[in-house]
Short mmCIF file of C-alpha atoms in Angstrom, two decimals:
data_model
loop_
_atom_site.label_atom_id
_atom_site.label_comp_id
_atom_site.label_asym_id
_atom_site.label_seq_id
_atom_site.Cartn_x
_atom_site.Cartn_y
_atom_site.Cartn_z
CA UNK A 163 57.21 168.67 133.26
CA UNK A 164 59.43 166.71 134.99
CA UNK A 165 62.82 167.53 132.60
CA UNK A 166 63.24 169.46 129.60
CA UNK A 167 62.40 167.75 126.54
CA UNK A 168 64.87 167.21 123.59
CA UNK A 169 67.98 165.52 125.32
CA UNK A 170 70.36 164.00 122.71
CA UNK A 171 72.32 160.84 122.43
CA UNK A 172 75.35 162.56 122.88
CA UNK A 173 74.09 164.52 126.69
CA UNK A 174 72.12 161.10 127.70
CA UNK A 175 75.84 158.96 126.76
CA UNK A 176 77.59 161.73 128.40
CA UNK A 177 75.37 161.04 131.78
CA UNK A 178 75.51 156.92 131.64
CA UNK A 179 79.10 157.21 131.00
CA UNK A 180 79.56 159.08 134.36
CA UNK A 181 81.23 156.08 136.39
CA UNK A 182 80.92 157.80 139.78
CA UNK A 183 77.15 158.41 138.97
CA UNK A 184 76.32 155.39 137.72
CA UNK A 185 77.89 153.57 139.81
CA UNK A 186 76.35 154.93 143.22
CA UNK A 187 73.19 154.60 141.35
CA UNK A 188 73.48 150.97 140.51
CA UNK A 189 74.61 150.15 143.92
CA UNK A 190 71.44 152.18 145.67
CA UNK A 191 69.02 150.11 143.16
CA UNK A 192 70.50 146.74 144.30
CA UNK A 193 70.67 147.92 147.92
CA UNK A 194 66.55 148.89 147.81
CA UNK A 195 65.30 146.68 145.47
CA UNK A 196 63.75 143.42 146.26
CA UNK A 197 62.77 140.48 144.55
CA UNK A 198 59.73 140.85 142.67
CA UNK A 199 58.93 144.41 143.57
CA UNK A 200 57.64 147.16 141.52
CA UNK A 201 59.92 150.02 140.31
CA UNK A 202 58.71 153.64 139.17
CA UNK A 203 61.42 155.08 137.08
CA UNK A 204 60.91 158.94 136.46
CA UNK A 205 62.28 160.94 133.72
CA UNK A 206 63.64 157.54 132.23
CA UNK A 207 65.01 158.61 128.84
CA UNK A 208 66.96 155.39 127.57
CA UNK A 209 65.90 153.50 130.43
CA UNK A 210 69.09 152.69 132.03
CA UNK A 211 68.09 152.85 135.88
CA UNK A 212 64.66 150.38 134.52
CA UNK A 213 67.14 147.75 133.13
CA UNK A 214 69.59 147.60 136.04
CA UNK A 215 66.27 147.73 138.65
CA UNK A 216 64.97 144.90 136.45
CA UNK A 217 68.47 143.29 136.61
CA UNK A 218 68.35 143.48 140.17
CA UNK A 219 65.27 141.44 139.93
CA UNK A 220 62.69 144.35 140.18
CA UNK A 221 58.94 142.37 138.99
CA UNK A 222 57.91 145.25 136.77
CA UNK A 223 58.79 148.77 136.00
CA UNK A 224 57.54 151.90 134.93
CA UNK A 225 59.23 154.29 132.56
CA UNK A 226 58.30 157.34 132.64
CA UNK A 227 59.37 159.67 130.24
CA UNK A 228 58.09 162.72 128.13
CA UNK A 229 60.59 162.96 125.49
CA UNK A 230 60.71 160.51 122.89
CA UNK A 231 63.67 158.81 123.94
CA UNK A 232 61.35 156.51 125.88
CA UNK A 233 61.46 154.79 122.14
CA UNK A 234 64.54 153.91 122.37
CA UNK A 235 63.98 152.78 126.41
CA UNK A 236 61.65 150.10 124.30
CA UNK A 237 64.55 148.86 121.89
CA UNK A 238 66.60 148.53 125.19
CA UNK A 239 64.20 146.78 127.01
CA UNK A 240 63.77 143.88 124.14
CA UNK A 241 67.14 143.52 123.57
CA UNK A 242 68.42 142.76 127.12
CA UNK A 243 65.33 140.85 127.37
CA UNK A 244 63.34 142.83 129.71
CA UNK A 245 60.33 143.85 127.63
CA UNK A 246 57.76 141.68 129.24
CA UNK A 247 58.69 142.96 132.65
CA UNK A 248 58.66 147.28 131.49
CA UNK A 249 55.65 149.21 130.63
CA UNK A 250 56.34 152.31 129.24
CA UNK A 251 54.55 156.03 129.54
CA UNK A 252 55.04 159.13 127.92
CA UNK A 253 53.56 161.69 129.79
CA UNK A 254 54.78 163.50 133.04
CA UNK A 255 54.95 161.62 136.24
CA UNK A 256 52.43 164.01 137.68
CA UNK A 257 49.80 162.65 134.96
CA UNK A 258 50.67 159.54 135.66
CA UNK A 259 47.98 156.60 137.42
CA UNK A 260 49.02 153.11 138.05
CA UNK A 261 46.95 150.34 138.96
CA UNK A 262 49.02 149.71 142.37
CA UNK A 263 52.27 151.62 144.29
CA UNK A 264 55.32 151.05 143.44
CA UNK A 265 57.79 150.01 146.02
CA UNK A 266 60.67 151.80 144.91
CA UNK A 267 61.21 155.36 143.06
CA UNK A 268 64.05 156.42 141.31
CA UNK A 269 64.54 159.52 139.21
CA UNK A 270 67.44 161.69 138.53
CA UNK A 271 65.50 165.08 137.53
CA UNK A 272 68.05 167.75 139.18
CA UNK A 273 69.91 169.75 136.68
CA UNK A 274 73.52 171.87 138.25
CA UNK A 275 71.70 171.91 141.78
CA UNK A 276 68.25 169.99 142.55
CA UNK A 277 66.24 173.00 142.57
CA UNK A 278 65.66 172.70 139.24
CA UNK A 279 62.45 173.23 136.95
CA UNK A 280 59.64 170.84 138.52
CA UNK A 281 62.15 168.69 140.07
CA UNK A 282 60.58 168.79 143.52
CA UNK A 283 57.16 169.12 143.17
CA UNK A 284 57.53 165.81 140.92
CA UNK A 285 59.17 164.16 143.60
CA UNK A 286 56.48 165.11 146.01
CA UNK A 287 53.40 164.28 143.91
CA UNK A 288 55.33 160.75 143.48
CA UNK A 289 55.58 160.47 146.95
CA UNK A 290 52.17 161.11 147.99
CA UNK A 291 50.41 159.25 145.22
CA UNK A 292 52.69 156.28 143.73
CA UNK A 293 54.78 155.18 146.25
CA UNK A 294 53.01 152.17 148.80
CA UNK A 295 53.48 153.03 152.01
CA UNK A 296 57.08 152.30 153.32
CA UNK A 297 58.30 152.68 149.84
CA UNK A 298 61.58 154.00 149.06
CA UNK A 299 62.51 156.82 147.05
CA UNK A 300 65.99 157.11 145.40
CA UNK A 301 67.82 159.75 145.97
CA UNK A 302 66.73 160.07 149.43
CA UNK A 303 68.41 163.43 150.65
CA UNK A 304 70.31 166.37 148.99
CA UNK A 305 72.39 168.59 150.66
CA UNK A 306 73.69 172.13 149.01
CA UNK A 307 76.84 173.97 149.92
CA UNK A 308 77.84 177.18 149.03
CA UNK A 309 81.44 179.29 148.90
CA UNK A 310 82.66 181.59 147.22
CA UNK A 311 85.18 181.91 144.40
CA UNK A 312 88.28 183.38 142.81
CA UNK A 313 87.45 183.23 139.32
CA UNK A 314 88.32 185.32 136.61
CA UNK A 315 88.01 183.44 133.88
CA UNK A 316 84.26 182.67 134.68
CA UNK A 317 83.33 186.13 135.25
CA UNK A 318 85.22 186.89 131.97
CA UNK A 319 82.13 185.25 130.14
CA UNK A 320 79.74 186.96 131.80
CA UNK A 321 80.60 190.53 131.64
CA UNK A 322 83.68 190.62 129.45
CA UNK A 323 81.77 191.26 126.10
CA UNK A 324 80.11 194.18 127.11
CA UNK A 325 82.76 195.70 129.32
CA UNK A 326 85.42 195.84 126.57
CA UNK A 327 83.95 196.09 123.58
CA UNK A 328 86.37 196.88 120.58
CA UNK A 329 84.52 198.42 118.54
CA UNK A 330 83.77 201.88 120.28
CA UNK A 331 80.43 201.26 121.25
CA UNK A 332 78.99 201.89 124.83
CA UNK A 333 77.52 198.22 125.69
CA UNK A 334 77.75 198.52 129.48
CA UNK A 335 74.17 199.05 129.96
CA UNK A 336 73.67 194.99 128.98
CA UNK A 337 76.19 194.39 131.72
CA UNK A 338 73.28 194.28 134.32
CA UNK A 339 71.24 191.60 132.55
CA UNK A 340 74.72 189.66 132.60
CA UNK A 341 75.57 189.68 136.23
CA UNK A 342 72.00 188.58 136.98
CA UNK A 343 72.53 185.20 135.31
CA UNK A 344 73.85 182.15 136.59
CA UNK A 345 75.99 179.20 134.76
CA UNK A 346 77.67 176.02 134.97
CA UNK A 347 81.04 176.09 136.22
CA UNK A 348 83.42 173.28 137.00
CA UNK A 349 85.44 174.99 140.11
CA UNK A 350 88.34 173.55 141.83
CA UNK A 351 89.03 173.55 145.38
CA UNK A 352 91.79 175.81 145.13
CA UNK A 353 89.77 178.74 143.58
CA UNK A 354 87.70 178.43 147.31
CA UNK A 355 88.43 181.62 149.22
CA UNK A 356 86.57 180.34 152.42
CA UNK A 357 85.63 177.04 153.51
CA UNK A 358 82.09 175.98 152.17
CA UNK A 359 79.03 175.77 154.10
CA UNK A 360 75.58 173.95 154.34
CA UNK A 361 73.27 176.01 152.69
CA UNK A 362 70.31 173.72 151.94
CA UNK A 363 69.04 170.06 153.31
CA UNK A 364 66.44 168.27 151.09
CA UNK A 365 65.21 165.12 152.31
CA UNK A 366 62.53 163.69 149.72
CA UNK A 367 60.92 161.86 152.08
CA UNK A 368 59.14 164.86 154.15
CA UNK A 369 59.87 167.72 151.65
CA UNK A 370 56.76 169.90 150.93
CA UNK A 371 58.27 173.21 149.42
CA UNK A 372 59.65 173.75 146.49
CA UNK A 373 61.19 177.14 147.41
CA UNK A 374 64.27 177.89 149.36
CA UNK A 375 66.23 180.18 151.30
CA UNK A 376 69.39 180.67 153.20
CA UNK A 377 71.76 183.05 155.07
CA UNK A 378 75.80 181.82 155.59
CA UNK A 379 78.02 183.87 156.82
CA UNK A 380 82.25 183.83 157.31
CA UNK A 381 85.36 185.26 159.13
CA UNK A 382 87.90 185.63 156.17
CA UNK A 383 91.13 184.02 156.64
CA UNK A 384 92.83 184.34 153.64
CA UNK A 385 93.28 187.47 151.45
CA UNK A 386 91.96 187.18 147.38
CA UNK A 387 89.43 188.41 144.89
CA UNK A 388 85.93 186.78 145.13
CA UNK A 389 83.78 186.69 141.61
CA UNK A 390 81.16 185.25 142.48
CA UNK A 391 79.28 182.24 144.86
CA UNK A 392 79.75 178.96 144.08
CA UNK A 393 77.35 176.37 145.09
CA UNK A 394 76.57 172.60 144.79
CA UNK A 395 74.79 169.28 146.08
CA UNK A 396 76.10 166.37 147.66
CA UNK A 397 73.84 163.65 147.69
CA UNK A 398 73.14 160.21 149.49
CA UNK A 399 70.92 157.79 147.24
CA UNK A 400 70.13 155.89 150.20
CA UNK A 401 71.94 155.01 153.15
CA UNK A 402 75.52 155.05 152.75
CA UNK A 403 75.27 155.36 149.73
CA UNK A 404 76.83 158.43 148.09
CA UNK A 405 78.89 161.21 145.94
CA UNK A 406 79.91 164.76 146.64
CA UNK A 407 80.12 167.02 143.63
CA UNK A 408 82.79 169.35 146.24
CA UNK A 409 85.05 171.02 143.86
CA UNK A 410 87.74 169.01 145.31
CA UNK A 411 86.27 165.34 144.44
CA UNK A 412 86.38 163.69 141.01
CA UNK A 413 84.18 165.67 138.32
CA UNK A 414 80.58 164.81 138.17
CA UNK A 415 78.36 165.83 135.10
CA UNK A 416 76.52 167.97 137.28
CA UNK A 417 79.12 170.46 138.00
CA UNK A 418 78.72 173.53 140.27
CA UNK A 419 76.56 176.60 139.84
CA UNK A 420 78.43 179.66 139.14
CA UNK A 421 76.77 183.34 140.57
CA UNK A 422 78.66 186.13 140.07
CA UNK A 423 78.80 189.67 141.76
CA UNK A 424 78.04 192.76 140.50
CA UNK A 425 81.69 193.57 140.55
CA UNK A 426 84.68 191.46 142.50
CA UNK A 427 85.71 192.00 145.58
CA UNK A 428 89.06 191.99 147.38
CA UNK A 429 88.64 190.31 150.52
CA UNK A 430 91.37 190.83 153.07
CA UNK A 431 91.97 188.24 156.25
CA UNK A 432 89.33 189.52 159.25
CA UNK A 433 86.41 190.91 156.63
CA UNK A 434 83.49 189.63 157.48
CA UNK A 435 80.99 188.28 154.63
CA UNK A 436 77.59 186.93 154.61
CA UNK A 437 75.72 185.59 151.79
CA UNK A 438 71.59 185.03 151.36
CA UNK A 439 70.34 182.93 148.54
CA UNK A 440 67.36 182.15 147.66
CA UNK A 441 65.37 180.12 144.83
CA UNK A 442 61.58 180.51 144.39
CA UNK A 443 59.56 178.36 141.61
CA UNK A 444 57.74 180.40 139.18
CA UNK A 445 55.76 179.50 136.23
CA UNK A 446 59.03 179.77 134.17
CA UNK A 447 61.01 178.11 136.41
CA UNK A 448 63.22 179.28 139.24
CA UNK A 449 63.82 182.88 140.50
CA UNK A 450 67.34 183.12 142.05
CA UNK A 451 68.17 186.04 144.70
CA UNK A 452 71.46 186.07 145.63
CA UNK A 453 72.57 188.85 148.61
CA UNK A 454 76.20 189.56 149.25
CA UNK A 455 77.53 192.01 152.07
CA UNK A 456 81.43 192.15 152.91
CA UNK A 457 82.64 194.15 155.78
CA UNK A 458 85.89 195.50 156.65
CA UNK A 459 86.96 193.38 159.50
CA UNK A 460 84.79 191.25 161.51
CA UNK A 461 83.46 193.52 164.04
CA UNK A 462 83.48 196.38 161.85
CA UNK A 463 80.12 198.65 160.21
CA UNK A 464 82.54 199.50 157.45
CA UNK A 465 80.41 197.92 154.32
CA UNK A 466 82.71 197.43 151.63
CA UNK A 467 80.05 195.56 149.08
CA UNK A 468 76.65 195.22 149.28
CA UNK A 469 74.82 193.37 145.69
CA UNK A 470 71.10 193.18 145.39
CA UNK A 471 71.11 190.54 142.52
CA UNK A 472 68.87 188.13 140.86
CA UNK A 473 68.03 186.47 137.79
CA UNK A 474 64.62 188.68 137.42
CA UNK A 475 66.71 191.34 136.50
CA UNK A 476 67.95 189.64 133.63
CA UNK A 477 64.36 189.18 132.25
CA UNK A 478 64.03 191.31 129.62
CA UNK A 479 60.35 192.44 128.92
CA UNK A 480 58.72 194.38 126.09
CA UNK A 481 56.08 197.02 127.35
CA UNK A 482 53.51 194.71 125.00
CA UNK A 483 54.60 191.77 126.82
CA UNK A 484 54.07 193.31 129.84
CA UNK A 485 50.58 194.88 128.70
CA UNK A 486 49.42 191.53 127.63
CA UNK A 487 50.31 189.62 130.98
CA UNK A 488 48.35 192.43 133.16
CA UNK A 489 45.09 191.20 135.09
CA UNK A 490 42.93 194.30 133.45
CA UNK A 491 44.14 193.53 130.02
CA UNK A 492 41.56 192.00 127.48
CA UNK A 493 42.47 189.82 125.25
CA UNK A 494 41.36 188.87 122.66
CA UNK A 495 42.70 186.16 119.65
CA UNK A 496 45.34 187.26 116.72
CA UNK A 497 45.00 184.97 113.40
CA UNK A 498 47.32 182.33 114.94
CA UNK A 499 45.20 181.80 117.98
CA UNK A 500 42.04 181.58 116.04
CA UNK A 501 43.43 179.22 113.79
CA UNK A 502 44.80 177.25 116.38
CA UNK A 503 41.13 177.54 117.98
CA UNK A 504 39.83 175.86 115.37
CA UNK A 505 42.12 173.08 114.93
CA UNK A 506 41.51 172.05 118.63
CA UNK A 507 37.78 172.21 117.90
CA UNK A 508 38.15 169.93 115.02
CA UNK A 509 40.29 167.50 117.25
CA UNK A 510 36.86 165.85 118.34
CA UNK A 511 37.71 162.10 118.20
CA UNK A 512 36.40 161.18 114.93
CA UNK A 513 38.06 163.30 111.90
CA UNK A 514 41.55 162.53 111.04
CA UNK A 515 44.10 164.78 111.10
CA UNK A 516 44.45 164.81 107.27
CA UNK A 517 41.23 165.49 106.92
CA UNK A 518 41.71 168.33 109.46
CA UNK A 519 44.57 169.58 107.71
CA UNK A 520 42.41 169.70 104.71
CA UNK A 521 39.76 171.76 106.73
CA UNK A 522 42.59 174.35 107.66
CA UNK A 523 44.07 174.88 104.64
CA UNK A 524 40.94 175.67 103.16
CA UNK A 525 39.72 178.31 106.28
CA UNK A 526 43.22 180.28 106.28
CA UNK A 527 45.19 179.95 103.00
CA UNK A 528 46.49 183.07 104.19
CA UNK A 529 48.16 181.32 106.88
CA UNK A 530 48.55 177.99 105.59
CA UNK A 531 49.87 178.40 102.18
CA UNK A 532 49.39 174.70 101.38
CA UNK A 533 48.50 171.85 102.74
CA UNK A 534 51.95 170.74 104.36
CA UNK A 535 51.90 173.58 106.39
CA UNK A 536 48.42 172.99 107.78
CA UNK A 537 49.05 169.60 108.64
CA UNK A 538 52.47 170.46 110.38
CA UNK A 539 50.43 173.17 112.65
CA UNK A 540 47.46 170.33 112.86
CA UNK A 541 50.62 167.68 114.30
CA UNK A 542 51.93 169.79 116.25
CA UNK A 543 49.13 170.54 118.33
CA UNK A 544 48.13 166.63 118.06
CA UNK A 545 50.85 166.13 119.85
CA UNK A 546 50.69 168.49 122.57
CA UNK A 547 47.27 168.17 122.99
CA UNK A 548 45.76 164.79 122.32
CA UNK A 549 44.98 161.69 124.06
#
């Protein structure tokens, strides 16, 4: 999926009515797009990067959107008088087939950092199969930078509720799960204890991998209490063409990402501290392992921290859960799944789903207690499932 489904008005307003954003986006679409070319606009919602390509004087463009916001891309596209010139898909880029390349791609599918859900494998699978050769994609390279932070406040949410609990019950064991997470943060450049460094490139033009990992290291030179690691992406839509979501520049919507430590530390001038992050894609989206190690003075084997963390220690798993996702276990179907089972069977092509409804209500009136209910199951799966 290339974006998680069920965006509102409010979070898609919020993102169009980030100038800095939208403006280095509007300037990269009339810097790459050419008269009459053909635009591929991923994760559209609303469609506001499809009207400004077409304003630009794009020939056509895809939408290409999952949710259905892509309806209201339609009402945008008639009213600015566009229509004739968008087509418009709901499905996942990566199910996507056009009749011919596009020349440009645009898509805006990072969340707080770019490695984000199925962010890059989108990008790649556009890359190799809808973009004509010397096409240009848009954003063309992301780099990530990391620091870390004096933040108290932050940590505060994370670990504050079951550190000091009022009510003279032991909660600390949850505190693990807690420091394993991750957040949004808006950080500003005075909360930096040391100065930030490269931690990631991502050029979309050659990447392959959709994991990542890296090692940063510092010299302290200032004295203070480190939280946690604070990281972010800088970006260049094309070339020079960009924004910097650095703590220190005007607020983006994106934000930072906000790791914290298993517990602060006080870093003194001379301690030396290295950092390894890494992200790997899973099935339910990104595994973060972040590695801290502080030592007492640069050349010293005095380790004053050292945090194994990551956010597959926050997962918390059921012994049944875990039972059921072993490779010896044999499964077998509870009433749900053999009602659902025979819903999808029924989805043939050539009964309706009232009629299927009607079917299901009358096999399991223990589960469907009338007919409403067996036609909301019957949609639901319609919708998921069908073509």
């Amino acid at each position: 999926m290339n974006r998680p489904t069920g965006y509102s008005h409010i979070t898609y307003g919020e993102m169009i009515t980030d100038r800095k954003r939208m403006s280095a986006y509007s300037s990269a679409l009339e810097r790459l797009i050419r008269p009459g070319c053909v635009v591929l606009d991923i994760g559209s919602g609303p469609g506001v990067f499809a009207l400004l390509a077409c304003r630009f004087g794009a020939g056509h463009v895809h939408c290409v959107e999952p949710d259905d916001s892509i309806e209201v891309a339609k009402i945008l596209a008639k009213s600015n008088g566009y229509a004739d010139r968008m087509s418009f898909h709901q499905c996942v880029s990566t199910d996507l087939q056009l009749d011919g390349p596009a020349d440009v791609v645009v898509s805006d599918l990072r969340g707080v950092l770019p490695l984000f859900e199925n962010h890059i494998p989108s990008i790649v699978d556009a890359r190799q199969r809808l973009l004509a050769v010397g096409g240009k994609l848009l954003p063309w390279r992301d780099q990530l930078f990391i620091s870390l932070i004096d933040d108290a406040d932050s940590y505060r949410r994370f670990v504050g509720a079951w550190s000091n609990y009022e009510q003279d019950l032991d909660l600390s064991a949850a505190r693990l799960q807690a420091v394993n997470t991750w957040s949004k943060t808006d950080a500003r450049a005075e909360q930096l204890l040391v100065q930030p460094r490269r931690w990631l490139s991502i050029d979309y033009t050659t990447v392959e991998s959709t994991d990542a990992r890296g090692v940063v290291s510092w010299v302290a030179e200032k004295p203070g209490t480190t939280h946690g690691i604070v990281v972010w992406f800088d970006t260049e839509l094309a070339p020079g063409i960009q924004f910097s979501n650095h703590p220190a520049s005007e607020r983006l919507i994106y934000g930072q990402a906000f790791f914290p430590l298993e517990k602060p530390i006080q870093i003194e001038v001379g301690d030396k501290i290295e950092v390894e992050l890494k992200a790997t894609l899973s099935a339910d989206g990104y595994v973060w392992q972040w590695k801290t190690q502080v030592w007492d003075g640069a050349e010293s084997t005095n380790v004053k921290a050292n945090y194994h963390q990551s956010t597959f220690l926050a997962k918390t798993i059921s012994t049944q859960t875990l039972e059921r996702k072993s490779p010896i276990f044999k499964p077998t179907l509870n009433d749900d799944g053999i009602a659902d089972r025979f819903i999808l069977d029924c989805m043939n092509g050539k009964t309706e789903i009232e009629k299927i409804a009607a079917l299901v209500a009358e096999r399991f009136p223990d589960r469907f207690p009338n007919r409403r209910a067996a036609s909301s199951r019957v949609q639901e799966l319609s919708t998921k499932y069908s073509t």
